[in-house]
Amino acid sequence: REMIRQFASDEDDEPSPSTGRPAAEREARLVGATGTVYLHKAGSTEDEFVVASTGIPLFSGDWLRVGLDGAAELSLDGATSVALSSGTDLALASLSRAGTDLRLALGVLTAKVSKLGRGERFRVRTPTAIAAVRGTEFVVEQDESDGDSRVAVVDEGEVEVSAASGGEAVLVRPRQETSVLRDAAAPEAPRALVRMRARAEAYVAFRVRAEQSARTWTPTSPAARLQARARLEAQPSIPAARLAGVRPQQQARIAPTGVNRAQSPGGRAGIQLGGDRMGPGVRTGIQPGGSTGPSTGGRAPNAPAAGGASSIAPRGPAAAPTVSQPNTAQPSNQRRPAAGRR
């Protein structure tokens, strides 16, 4: 947990310009959500979350928290698709075209990144690894039990993987994977798919949805995006300690300090995690590819039953749903298993 706390509270290593707005920002939208999916909004009061529903726009500095029965998919400009499996925490540290930076604190991220233009960069960071991509089908997993990160390339593209501490990088090619062990100075040598084979095989269904999302994507104006976000203000907020259906460590405040500078589209931000008042998630019928369920097994206390899975199509911004307050009783002595080394 200490490793995650340090990772989550790090500021972006590339300061924003004096205006706080990069020259070009990707338009991000949640195109599917099922089960428990929560959002900590950039610029919101410390530790506040709201329920995330299909169609809401996403900004730099947002944090998505997916419950044990949940799944989510987001699209960037309709050209890049990202799926989050159950029990996943992902921060949109920066959506700048010059430096898109996603931070995976826990769980599994499956992505299809369109080929980047000159001067564009796309990275996924975990507490132990950095994966830099340029038009790639790939999966990143951050193991909660041992702190290791794993990166696999599916059928196209390449991913340059390095340890978060720096050092020499390795190039992972199609049908290969690598691991970055906790506290390691460098990734392991790339090898044929073994541990990530099942996730790579599950990629086929995700690829179909990503292609459908690209065909049906319709850009929205900044004003429309702000109006859609404003509707979230009517929702009650819930503290992380009372989140229903999440991992025990997702109920803890894992970043006591942060920057949290983004307050509008285009604003860059560091990340501040935690929670305030949240309720059960919204079911909209998606199941991102590569989701194999949490490694802890079972659901957290008060978790609602998993929603049905079906294919999805992107939708426009939707009104926030009405949310009932969950049972806030928490079991005693709920602890995360001690980290182990392989």
Coordinates of C-alpha atoms in Angstrom, one line a residue:
R1 CA 0.0 0.0 0.0
E2 CA 2.9 2.4 0.8
M3 CA 4.2 1.8 -2.8
I4 CA 0.8 2.6 -4.3
R5 CA 0.5 5.7 -2.1
Q6 CA 3.8 7.1 -3.3
F7 CA 3.0 6.3 -6.9
A8 CA -0.4 7.9 -6.8
S9 CA 0.7 11.1 -5.2
D10 CA 3.6 11.8 -7.6
E11 CA 3.2 15.0 -9.7
D12 CA 3.5 14.9 -13.4
D13 CA 7.2 15.2 -14.3
E14 CA 6.4 17.7 -17.0
P15 CA 4.9 20.9 -15.5
S16 CA 2.0 22.5 -17.3
P17 CA 2.4 25.8 -19.1
S18 CA 1.6 29.0 -17.2
T19 CA -2.0 28.9 -18.5
G20 CA -2.4 25.4 -17.0
R21 CA -3.8 24.2 -20.4
P22 CA -1.8 22.1 -22.9
A23 CA -2.0 23.1 -26.6
A24 CA -4.0 20.0 -27.5
E25 CA -6.0 17.8 -25.2
R26 CA -7.7 14.5 -26.1
E27 CA -11.4 14.2 -25.7
A28 CA -12.0 11.3 -23.4
R29 CA -15.4 9.7 -22.7
L30 CA -16.7 6.7 -20.7
V31 CA -18.4 4.7 -23.4
G32 CA -19.3 1.8 -21.1
A33 CA -19.7 0.9 -17.5
T34 CA -21.2 -2.0 -15.6
G35 CA -21.4 -2.9 -11.9
T36 CA -19.6 -0.6 -9.5
V37 CA -17.6 2.2 -11.3
Y38 CA -16.7 5.4 -9.5
L39 CA -15.1 8.7 -10.4
H40 CA -13.0 11.1 -8.4
K41 CA -13.3 14.3 -10.4
A42 CA -10.4 16.5 -11.1
G43 CA -10.6 19.7 -9.1
S44 CA -13.3 18.3 -6.8
T45 CA -13.1 18.4 -3.0
E46 CA -10.5 16.1 -1.5
D47 CA -11.7 12.5 -1.2
E48 CA -15.0 13.0 -3.1
F49 CA -16.2 10.4 -5.5
V50 CA -19.4 10.1 -7.6
V51 CA -20.9 7.2 -9.5
A52 CA -19.6 7.0 -13.1
S53 CA -22.1 6.3 -15.9
T54 CA -21.9 5.7 -19.6
G55 CA -21.5 8.9 -21.6
I56 CA -19.8 11.2 -19.1
P57 CA -16.7 13.1 -20.4
L58 CA -13.4 12.6 -18.6
F59 CA -10.7 15.2 -18.0
S60 CA -7.0 15.2 -17.0
G61 CA -6.7 14.5 -13.3
D62 CA -9.8 12.2 -13.1
W63 CA -9.5 8.9 -11.3
L64 CA -11.6 5.9 -12.1
R65 CA -12.2 3.2 -9.5
V66 CA -13.8 -0.1 -10.7
G67 CA -15.4 -2.4 -8.2
L68 CA -15.0 -6.2 -8.0
D69 CA -18.2 -6.7 -10.0
G70 CA -17.5 -3.8 -12.4
A71 CA -15.9 -3.1 -15.7
A72 CA -15.4 0.1 -17.7
E73 CA -14.4 1.2 -21.2
L74 CA -13.3 4.6 -22.3
S75 CA -12.5 6.1 -25.6
L76 CA -10.0 8.9 -26.5
D77 CA -11.0 10.8 -29.6
G78 CA -12.8 7.7 -30.8
A79 CA -9.4 6.4 -32.0
T80 CA -7.9 4.9 -28.8
S81 CA -9.9 2.5 -26.6
V82 CA -9.1 1.5 -23.0
A83 CA -10.8 -1.2 -21.0
L84 CA -10.6 -1.6 -17.2
S85 CA -11.2 -4.9 -15.6
S86 CA -12.8 -5.5 -12.2
G87 CA -10.9 -4.2 -9.2
T88 CA -8.9 -1.6 -11.3
D89 CA -7.8 1.9 -10.3
L90 CA -6.7 4.2 -13.1
A91 CA -5.8 7.9 -13.1
L92 CA -5.9 10.0 -16.2
A93 CA -2.9 12.0 -15.1
S94 CA -2.6 13.8 -18.5
L95 CA -4.7 13.7 -21.7
S96 CA -2.3 16.0 -23.6
R97 CA -1.5 14.7 -27.1
A98 CA 2.1 15.6 -26.5
G99 CA 2.1 13.4 -23.4
T100 CA -0.9 11.2 -22.6
D101 CA -0.1 9.7 -19.2
L102 CA -2.3 7.0 -17.6
R103 CA -1.5 5.6 -14.2
L104 CA -2.6 2.1 -13.2
A105 CA -2.4 1.7 -9.5
L106 CA -4.2 -1.7 -9.4
G107 CA -5.8 -4.1 -11.7
V108 CA -5.8 -4.7 -15.5
L109 CA -5.8 -2.3 -18.4
T110 CA -6.4 -3.5 -22.0
A111 CA -5.9 -0.9 -24.8
K112 CA -5.8 -0.4 -28.5
V113 CA -3.9 2.8 -29.2
S114 CA -4.1 4.3 -32.7
K115 CA -0.9 5.2 -34.4
L116 CA 0.5 8.4 -32.9
G117 CA 1.5 11.5 -34.9
R118 CA 4.8 13.2 -34.7
G119 CA 5.4 14.7 -31.3
E120 CA 2.7 12.6 -29.6
R121 CA 3.4 10.2 -26.8
F122 CA 1.3 7.7 -24.9
R123 CA 2.4 6.1 -21.6
V124 CA 0.9 3.8 -19.0
R125 CA 2.6 3.9 -15.6
T126 CA 2.3 1.5 -12.7
P127 CA 4.1 1.6 -9.4
T128 CA 6.9 -0.5 -10.8
A129 CA 6.9 0.0 -14.6
I130 CA 6.5 2.5 -17.4
A131 CA 5.1 1.3 -20.8
A132 CA 5.6 3.7 -23.8
V133 CA 3.5 2.8 -26.9
R134 CA 3.1 4.0 -30.4
G135 CA 0.1 2.4 -32.1
T136 CA -0.2 -0.9 -30.2
E137 CA -2.5 -3.6 -28.9
F138 CA -1.4 -4.3 -25.4
V139 CA -2.4 -5.3 -21.9
V140 CA -0.9 -4.1 -18.6
E141 CA -1.5 -5.8 -15.3
Q142 CA -0.5 -4.5 -11.8
D143 CA -0.6 -7.4 -9.4
E144 CA -2.0 -6.5 -6.0
S145 CA -0.5 -9.5 -4.2
D146 CA 3.2 -9.1 -5.1
G147 CA 3.5 -5.6 -6.5
D148 CA 4.8 -6.9 -9.8
S149 CA 3.8 -5.4 -13.2
R150 CA 3.3 -7.3 -16.4
V151 CA 3.0 -6.0 -20.0
A152 CA 2.0 -8.0 -23.0
V153 CA 1.7 -7.0 -26.7
V154 CA -1.1 -8.8 -28.5
D155 CA -1.0 -9.0 -32.3
E156 CA 0.5 -5.7 -33.5
G157 CA 2.8 -2.9 -32.4
E158 CA 5.6 -2.6 -29.9
V159 CA 5.8 -1.4 -26.3
E160 CA 9.0 0.0 -24.7
V161 CA 9.0 -1.1 -21.0
S162 CA 11.3 0.2 -18.3
A163 CA 11.3 0.0 -14.5
A164 CA 9.8 3.0 -12.7
S165 CA 13.1 3.6 -11.1
G166 CA 14.7 4.1 -14.5
G167 CA 17.4 2.1 -16.1
E168 CA 17.6 0.2 -19.4
A169 CA 14.3 -0.5 -21.2
V170 CA 13.2 -3.6 -23.2
L171 CA 11.2 -3.7 -26.4
V172 CA 8.1 -6.0 -26.3
R173 CA 6.9 -7.2 -29.7
P174 CA 3.7 -9.0 -30.8
R175 CA 2.9 -12.2 -28.8
Q176 CA 5.5 -11.3 -26.2
E177 CA 5.3 -10.3 -22.6
T178 CA 7.6 -9.0 -19.8
S179 CA 7.5 -8.5 -16.1
V180 CA 8.9 -5.8 -13.9
L181 CA 9.3 -7.2 -10.4
R182 CA 8.7 -5.0 -7.4
D183 CA 11.9 -3.0 -6.6
A184 CA 13.6 -4.3 -9.7
A185 CA 16.1 -2.1 -11.5
A186 CA 15.0 -3.4 -15.0
P187 CA 12.3 -5.4 -16.7
E188 CA 12.8 -9.1 -17.4
A189 CA 13.8 -10.1 -20.9
P190 CA 10.8 -10.4 -23.3
R191 CA 9.5 -13.9 -23.7
A192 CA 6.6 -15.6 -25.5
L193 CA 3.2 -15.2 -23.9
V194 CA 2.8 -17.4 -20.9
R195 CA 1.3 -15.7 -17.8
M196 CA -0.6 -13.1 -20.0
R197 CA -1.7 -15.6 -22.6
A198 CA -5.3 -15.8 -21.4
R199 CA -5.6 -12.0 -21.4
A200 CA -4.2 -11.8 -24.9
E201 CA -6.7 -14.4 -26.1
A202 CA -9.6 -12.5 -24.5
Y203 CA -8.5 -9.4 -26.6
V204 CA -10.5 -10.5 -29.6
A205 CA -13.9 -9.3 -28.2
F206 CA -12.4 -6.0 -27.0
R207 CA -10.9 -5.4 -30.5
V208 CA -14.4 -5.7 -32.0
R209 CA -15.8 -3.1 -29.6
A210 CA -12.8 -0.8 -30.1
E211 CA -13.4 -0.8 -33.8
Q212 CA -17.1 -0.2 -33.4
S213 CA -16.4 2.7 -31.1
A214 CA -14.1 4.3 -33.7
R215 CA -16.8 4.0 -36.4
T216 CA -19.6 5.5 -34.2
W217 CA -17.6 8.2 -32.3
T218 CA -19.0 11.7 -32.5
P219 CA -17.0 14.6 -31.0
T220 CA -18.8 16.9 -28.6
S221 CA -18.1 20.6 -27.9
P222 CA -16.3 21.8 -24.8
A223 CA -19.6 23.5 -23.6
A224 CA -21.5 20.2 -24.0
R225 CA -18.9 18.3 -22.0
L226 CA -19.0 20.8 -19.2
Q227 CA -22.8 20.6 -19.1
A228 CA -22.6 16.8 -18.9
R229 CA -20.1 17.1 -16.0
A230 CA -22.3 19.6 -14.2
R231 CA -25.1 17.0 -14.0
L232 CA -22.8 14.9 -11.8
E233 CA -23.0 17.6 -9.1
A234 CA -26.5 16.5 -8.2
Q235 CA -25.2 13.1 -7.2
P236 CA -24.3 12.3 -3.5
S237 CA -20.7 11.6 -2.8
I238 CA -19.4 8.7 -0.7
P239 CA -16.1 8.2 1.2
A240 CA -13.7 5.6 0.1
A241 CA -14.1 3.8 3.4
R242 CA -17.8 3.3 2.5
L243 CA -17.4 2.2 -1.1
A244 CA -19.5 -0.9 -1.9
G245 CA -18.1 -3.8 -3.9
V246 CA -14.4 -2.8 -4.0
R247 CA -11.2 -4.3 -2.8
P248 CA -10.2 -3.5 0.8
Q249 CA -7.3 -1.3 -0.3
Q250 CA -9.6 0.6 -2.5
Q251 CA -11.6 1.6 0.6
A252 CA -8.5 3.2 2.1
R253 CA -7.2 6.6 1.3
I254 CA -4.1 5.7 -0.6
A255 CA -2.7 9.1 -1.3
P256 CA -2.8 11.6 1.6
T257 CA -1.3 14.4 -0.4
G258 CA -1.6 15.4 -4.0
V259 CA -1.7 18.3 -6.5
N260 CA -5.2 18.0 -7.9
R261 CA -4.8 21.1 -10.1
A262 CA -7.2 20.3 -13.0
Q263 CA -10.6 22.0 -12.7
S264 CA -11.6 22.2 -16.4
P265 CA -11.1 20.5 -19.7
G266 CA -7.5 20.9 -20.8
G267 CA -6.1 21.5 -17.3
R268 CA -3.2 19.3 -16.3
A269 CA -3.1 17.8 -12.9
G270 CA -1.3 15.7 -10.4
I271 CA -3.4 13.1 -8.7
Q272 CA -5.1 13.1 -5.3
L273 CA -6.8 9.9 -4.3
G274 CA -9.1 8.9 -1.6
G275 CA -12.9 9.0 -1.3
D276 CA -15.9 10.6 0.1
R277 CA -19.5 9.4 -0.3
M278 CA -20.2 6.9 -3.1
G279 CA -23.0 4.4 -3.8
P280 CA -23.6 1.4 -6.0
G281 CA -22.5 1.7 -9.6
V282 CA -24.6 1.8 -12.7
R283 CA -25.2 -1.1 -15.0
T284 CA -25.0 -0.4 -18.7
G285 CA -24.0 -3.7 -20.2
I286 CA -20.3 -3.9 -21.1
Q287 CA -17.6 -6.3 -20.4
P288 CA -14.2 -5.1 -21.4
G289 CA -11.9 -7.7 -23.0
G290 CA -9.2 -9.2 -20.9
S291 CA -11.2 -9.1 -17.7
T292 CA -10.6 -12.3 -15.7
G293 CA -11.8 -11.1 -12.3
P294 CA -9.8 -10.0 -9.2
S295 CA -6.9 -12.0 -7.8
T296 CA -8.3 -11.8 -4.3
G297 CA -11.4 -13.9 -5.2
G298 CA -15.0 -13.1 -4.4
R299 CA -16.6 -9.7 -3.9
A300 CA -16.0 -7.1 -1.2
P301 CA -18.7 -6.6 1.5
N302 CA -22.0 -5.0 0.3
A303 CA -21.0 -5.6 -3.4
P304 CA -24.1 -5.7 -5.7
A305 CA -24.4 -8.6 -8.1
A306 CA -22.5 -8.4 -11.3
G307 CA -24.4 -6.9 -14.3
G308 CA -25.0 -8.7 -17.5
A309 CA -22.4 -8.4 -20.3
S310 CA -23.2 -7.4 -23.8
S311 CA -21.5 -5.5 -26.6
I312 CA -21.6 -1.7 -26.4
A313 CA -21.7 1.3 -28.7
P314 CA -20.5 4.8 -27.7
R315 CA -23.2 7.2 -26.5
G316 CA -23.5 10.9 -26.0
P317 CA -23.3 12.4 -22.5
A318 CA -26.0 11.0 -20.3
A319 CA -27.8 12.4 -17.3
A320 CA -26.5 11.2 -13.9
P321 CA -28.5 8.4 -12.4
T322 CA -30.3 8.6 -9.1
V323 CA -28.2 6.8 -6.5
S324 CA -29.2 5.3 -3.2
Q325 CA -26.9 5.4 -0.2
P326 CA -25.3 2.0 0.4
N327 CA -25.0 0.0 3.6
T328 CA -22.1 1.6 5.4
A329 CA -21.4 -1.1 7.8
Q330 CA -17.9 -2.5 7.4
P331 CA -16.5 -5.8 8.6
S332 CA -13.8 -5.8 11.3
N333 CA -10.3 -6.8 10.8
Q334 CA -10.5 -6.5 7.0
R335 CA -6.9 -6.6 5.8
R336 CA -5.0 -6.9 2.6
P337 CA -2.9 -10.1 2.4
A338 CA 0.8 -9.5 3.0
A339 CA 2.8 -9.0 -0.2
G340 CA 4.9 -11.9 -1.3
R341 CA 7.8 -12.4 -3.7
R342 CA 7.9 -15.1 -6.3

